[in-house]
Amino acid sequence: MFIAHTIEELRAHLSAYQHPAFVPTMGNLHAGHLALVRQAKPLGDVTVASIFVNRLQFLPHEDFDSYPRTWDSDCAQLRAAGCDVLFAPNEKELYPEAQTYKIQPPAGLADLLEGQFRPGFFVGVATVVMKMFACVFSEAKGRRTAVFGQKDYQQLMVIRSMVRQFALPIDIVAGPTQRAADGLALSSRNGYLNTQERAEAVQLSATLQRMAAALRAGASDIAALEAQAMDGLRARGWAPDYLVARRRSDLLPPNANDPAPLVVLGAARLGQTRLIDNLEV
Ligand code: PAF
């Protein structure tokens, strides 16, 4: 695996290829990331992953400083998954001056759910992803692909709409959420959970599964379903931010008798750890 720490090294190396397939990450890799790398492999002639903990997408009180940096194990796992190129710039390389040009995703999409509880998060994500695309795809010709995990459902929608509105010649491919045997969605932040919290953590996906099952069975009082889900997790000691059923197309609440396909999404804090998950209904 070729490791590039600078944009120049990356571009020089990728000039030998035409169709990069790219998986951006913040490191601290787990089986979910590696599944994205494996999914990306047949989609291009070179598989590129990035590791960059992006300060722009963290709020001041969030875990930017303590976000686990697990370089040796990340490199070993990427090699084993068949990644060809790792782009791992430091902050000075990616943001040599204050990043004052930013991508501002539309409020209608980016201010709800995650955006409501993490203001500015999607500005940080969209800005770094646009910049990563400029680094990774500048030498490409023809097909360019980037793979994002479906666990970050709203992030995937923001990236898709950014690519569409800026007419970027990049195919955005969704990778299915990888889960532990008990159903917990794999996440870098699962590592923050202690043994007791890890056993409890499955309740987030279990709650979403119950909501999805109720909707499939014809439940129509969505507000009641959401309130019941919030109360259920609160009673177990969680601090939920949201547990909602939304239209897949725009993440807005469905209207009465709206036949639009739905997704249930949740975010909740267990101890110090904030977990998110979703399920398409
Ligand atoms: O999903 C992530 O890990 C990050 O938001 C991303 C897409 C790598 C941007 O920093």
Coordinates of C-alpha atoms and ligand atoms in Angstrom, one line a residue:
M1 CA 0.0 0.0 0.0
F2 CA 1.4 3.4 -1.0
I3 CA 1.1 6.0 1.7
A4 CA 0.9 9.7 0.7
H5 CA 1.1 12.4 3.3
T6 CA 1.0 15.3 0.9
I7 CA -1.4 16.2 -1.9
E8 CA 1.5 16.4 -4.3
E9 CA 2.6 12.8 -3.5
L10 CA -0.9 11.6 -3.8
R11 CA -1.5 13.2 -7.2
A12 CA 1.9 12.1 -8.6
H13 CA 1.1 8.5 -7.6
L14 CA -2.5 8.5 -8.8
S15 CA -1.5 10.0 -12.2
A16 CA -0.8 6.4 -13.2
Y17 CA -4.5 5.4 -12.8
Q18 CA -7.7 6.5 -14.4
H19 CA -10.6 5.4 -12.1
P20 CA -10.0 5.8 -8.4
A21 CA -12.5 4.3 -6.0
F22 CA -12.3 6.3 -2.8
V23 CA -13.2 5.6 0.9
P24 CA -12.8 8.7 3.2
T25 CA -12.4 7.9 6.9
M26 CA -11.3 9.5 10.1
G27 CA -9.3 6.4 11.0
N28 CA -9.8 4.2 14.1
L29 CA -11.0 1.7 11.6
H30 CA -13.3 -1.2 12.2
A31 CA -15.0 -3.9 10.0
G32 CA -17.5 -1.4 8.7
H33 CA -14.7 0.7 7.1
L34 CA -13.0 -2.4 5.7
A35 CA -16.3 -3.5 4.1
L36 CA -16.4 -0.2 2.3
V37 CA -12.8 -0.7 1.1
R38 CA -13.7 -4.2 -0.2
Q39 CA -16.9 -2.8 -1.8
A40 CA -14.8 0.0 -3.5
K41 CA -12.2 -2.4 -4.9
P42 CA -14.0 -3.6 -8.0
L43 CA -15.3 -0.1 -8.7
G44 CA -12.1 1.4 -9.8
D45 CA -8.5 0.6 -11.0
V46 CA -7.0 1.9 -7.8
T47 CA -8.6 1.8 -4.3
V48 CA -7.8 4.9 -2.2
A49 CA -8.6 5.4 1.5
S50 CA -8.0 8.5 3.5
I51 CA -7.4 9.0 7.2
F52 CA -7.9 12.5 8.5
V53 CA -9.6 13.6 11.7
N54 CA -11.3 16.7 10.5
R55 CA -11.4 19.4 13.1
L56 CA -14.0 21.4 11.1
Q57 CA -16.8 18.8 11.8
F58 CA -16.4 18.8 15.6
L59 CA -18.0 21.2 18.0
P60 CA -15.7 22.7 20.7
H61 CA -17.1 20.4 23.4
E62 CA -16.8 17.2 21.2
D63 CA -14.2 14.5 21.1
F64 CA -11.7 15.9 18.5
D65 CA -8.7 15.8 20.8
S66 CA -9.6 12.4 22.3
Y67 CA -10.7 10.8 19.0
P68 CA -8.6 7.6 18.8
R69 CA -5.6 7.8 16.5
T70 CA -4.8 4.2 15.8
W71 CA -2.3 4.5 12.9
D72 CA -0.5 1.2 13.0
S73 CA -3.6 -0.9 13.3
D74 CA -5.4 1.2 10.6
C75 CA -2.5 0.7 8.2
A76 CA -2.4 -3.1 8.8
Q77 CA -6.2 -3.4 8.4
L78 CA -6.2 -1.4 5.2
R79 CA -3.4 -3.5 3.7
A80 CA -5.2 -6.7 4.6
A81 CA -8.4 -5.4 3.0
G82 CA -6.5 -4.7 -0.3
C83 CA -6.4 -0.9 -0.2
D84 CA -3.8 0.3 -2.7
V85 CA -3.3 3.9 -1.6
L86 CA -3.7 5.6 1.8
F87 CA -3.9 9.4 1.9
A88 CA -3.1 10.6 5.4
P89 CA -2.4 14.4 5.3
N90 CA -1.8 16.3 8.5
E91 CA -3.8 19.4 9.3
K92 CA -1.1 21.8 7.9
E93 CA -1.2 19.9 4.6
L94 CA -5.0 19.9 4.2
Y95 CA -5.7 23.3 5.9
P96 CA -2.4 25.3 5.3
E97 CA -4.4 28.4 6.0
A98 CA -7.7 28.9 7.8
Q99 CA -10.3 27.2 5.6
T100 CA -12.5 30.2 5.0
Y101 CA -14.2 29.0 1.9
K102 CA -16.7 26.4 3.1
I103 CA -19.5 24.3 1.6
Q104 CA -22.8 25.3 3.2
P105 CA -25.3 22.4 2.7
P106 CA -28.9 23.6 2.4
A107 CA -30.6 24.2 5.7
G108 CA -33.6 22.1 4.8
L109 CA -31.4 19.0 4.8
A110 CA -28.5 19.9 7.0
D111 CA -30.2 21.7 9.9
L112 CA -32.4 18.8 10.9
L113 CA -31.6 15.7 13.0
E114 CA -27.8 15.5 13.2
G115 CA -27.5 19.2 12.1
Q116 CA -29.9 20.3 14.9
F117 CA -27.8 18.6 17.6
R118 CA -24.4 19.2 16.0
P119 CA -24.7 22.6 14.4
G120 CA -22.0 23.1 11.7
F121 CA -21.3 19.4 11.5
F122 CA -22.4 19.1 7.8
V123 CA -20.5 22.3 6.8
G124 CA -17.4 20.6 8.2
V125 CA -18.1 17.3 6.5
A126 CA -19.1 18.7 3.1
T127 CA -16.0 21.0 3.1
V128 CA -13.5 18.3 3.9
V129 CA -15.1 15.8 1.5
M130 CA -15.1 18.4 -1.3
K131 CA -11.4 19.0 -0.6
M132 CA -10.6 15.3 -0.5
F133 CA -12.4 14.9 -3.8
A134 CA -10.2 17.6 -5.3
C135 CA -7.1 15.8 -4.0
V136 CA -8.1 12.2 -4.9
F137 CA -9.9 12.7 -8.3
S138 CA -7.8 15.5 -9.9
E139 CA -5.8 13.1 -12.1
A140 CA -8.8 10.7 -12.9
K141 CA -10.3 10.2 -16.3
G142 CA -13.8 8.9 -16.7
R143 CA -15.3 7.0 -13.8
R144 CA -14.7 8.2 -10.3
T145 CA -16.4 6.6 -7.3
A146 CA -16.6 7.3 -3.6
V147 CA -18.1 4.9 -1.1
F148 CA -19.8 6.2 2.1
G149 CA -21.4 4.1 4.8
Q150 CA -25.2 4.1 5.1
K151 CA -24.9 4.3 8.9
D152 CA -24.3 8.0 8.5
Y153 CA -27.6 8.3 6.5
Q154 CA -27.9 12.0 6.6
Q155 CA -24.2 12.5 5.7
L156 CA -24.7 10.3 2.7
M157 CA -27.7 12.4 1.6
V158 CA -25.7 15.6 2.0
I159 CA -22.8 14.3 0.0
R160 CA -25.1 13.0 -2.7
S161 CA -26.9 16.3 -3.1
M162 CA -23.6 18.3 -3.0
V163 CA -22.2 16.1 -5.8
R164 CA -25.5 16.6 -7.8
Q165 CA -25.7 20.4 -7.3
F166 CA -22.0 21.0 -8.2
A167 CA -22.2 18.5 -11.1
L168 CA -19.2 16.7 -9.8
P169 CA -18.4 13.7 -12.0
I170 CA -18.3 11.3 -9.1
D171 CA -20.6 8.3 -8.4
I172 CA -21.5 8.1 -4.8
V173 CA -22.1 4.5 -3.6
A174 CA -23.7 3.5 -0.3
G175 CA -22.2 0.8 1.8
P176 CA -24.6 -1.2 4.0
T177 CA -24.3 -0.7 7.8
Q178 CA -22.2 -3.5 9.3
R179 CA -23.5 -4.8 12.7
A180 CA -22.1 -6.8 15.6
A181 CA -23.8 -10.1 16.2
D182 CA -26.3 -8.5 18.6
G183 CA -27.3 -5.8 16.1
L184 CA -25.2 -2.8 17.3
A185 CA -24.1 -0.8 14.3
L186 CA -20.3 -0.8 14.1
S187 CA -18.9 2.6 14.9
S188 CA -15.5 4.0 15.9
R189 CA -17.2 5.5 19.0
N190 CA -18.3 2.0 20.2
G191 CA -14.8 1.8 21.6
Y192 CA -15.8 4.4 24.2
L193 CA -18.4 2.1 25.8
N194 CA -17.6 0.2 29.0
T195 CA -18.7 -3.5 29.3
Q196 CA -22.0 -2.6 30.9
E197 CA -22.7 0.1 28.3
R198 CA -21.7 -2.2 25.4
A199 CA -24.3 -4.7 26.6
E200 CA -26.9 -2.0 26.7
A201 CA -25.9 -0.3 23.4
V202 CA -27.9 -2.8 21.4
Q203 CA -31.1 -1.2 22.6
L204 CA -30.7 1.6 20.1
S205 CA -31.0 -0.7 17.1
A206 CA -33.6 -2.8 18.9
T207 CA -35.7 0.3 19.4
L208 CA -35.4 1.3 15.7
Q209 CA -36.3 -2.3 14.7
R210 CA -39.5 -2.1 16.9
M211 CA -40.4 1.3 15.3
A212 CA -39.8 -0.1 11.8
A213 CA -41.8 -3.2 12.6
A214 CA -44.7 -1.1 13.9
L215 CA -44.7 1.0 10.7
R216 CA -44.6 -2.1 8.5
A217 CA -47.6 -3.4 10.5
G218 CA -49.5 -0.2 9.6
A219 CA -48.9 2.1 12.6
S220 CA -50.0 5.6 11.5
D221 CA -49.6 7.7 14.7
I222 CA -45.9 8.4 14.1
A223 CA -45.7 11.0 16.9
A224 CA -46.9 8.4 19.4
L225 CA -44.4 5.9 18.1
E226 CA -41.6 8.3 18.3
A227 CA -42.6 9.4 21.9
Q228 CA -42.8 5.8 23.0
A229 CA -39.3 5.1 21.6
M230 CA -37.8 8.2 23.4
D231 CA -39.5 7.2 26.7
G232 CA -38.3 3.6 26.3
L233 CA -34.7 4.6 26.0
R234 CA -34.9 7.3 28.7
A235 CA -36.3 4.7 31.1
R236 CA -33.2 2.6 30.5
G237 CA -30.9 5.5 31.3
W238 CA -30.2 6.8 27.8
A239 CA -30.4 10.5 26.8
P240 CA -31.9 10.3 23.3
D241 CA -31.6 13.3 20.9
Y242 CA -34.1 12.0 18.4
L243 CA -35.9 8.8 17.4
V244 CA -37.9 9.5 14.3
A245 CA -39.6 8.1 11.2
R246 CA -38.8 10.3 8.2
R247 CA -39.3 10.2 4.4
R248 CA -36.2 8.7 2.8
S249 CA -36.3 11.3 0.0
D250 CA -35.8 14.4 2.2
L251 CA -35.8 13.3 5.8
L252 CA -38.9 15.3 6.5
P253 CA -41.8 13.9 8.5
P254 CA -44.3 12.1 6.4
N255 CA -47.7 13.6 5.8
A256 CA -50.8 11.6 6.8
N257 CA -51.4 8.8 4.4
D258 CA -48.1 9.6 2.7
P259 CA -47.0 6.4 0.9
A260 CA -43.4 7.7 0.6
P261 CA -40.7 5.1 1.7
L262 CA -39.6 5.7 5.2
V263 CA -36.4 5.4 7.3
V264 CA -36.2 5.4 11.0
L265 CA -33.3 7.2 12.5
G266 CA -32.0 7.6 16.0
A267 CA -29.3 9.3 18.0
A268 CA -28.8 8.9 21.7
R269 CA -26.2 9.3 24.4
L270 CA -25.3 6.3 26.6
G271 CA -23.1 7.6 29.4
Q272 CA -20.5 9.8 27.6
T273 CA -21.0 8.1 24.2
R274 CA -23.3 9.4 21.5
L275 CA -24.5 6.6 19.1
I276 CA -26.4 7.0 15.9
D277 CA -28.2 4.4 13.8
N278 CA -31.0 4.0 11.2
L279 CA -33.0 1.4 9.4
E280 CA -34.9 1.7 6.1
V281 CA -38.5 0.6 6.6
Ligands
PAF1 O1 -17.9 9.6 8.1 C1 -16.7 10.0 8.4 O2 -15.9 9.3 8.9 C2 -16.4 11.5 8.2 O3 -17.5 12.3 8.4 C3 -15.8 11.7 6.8 C4 -16.8 11.4 5.7 C5 -14.5 10.9 6.6 C6 -15.4 13.2 6.6 O4 -14.5 13.6 7.6

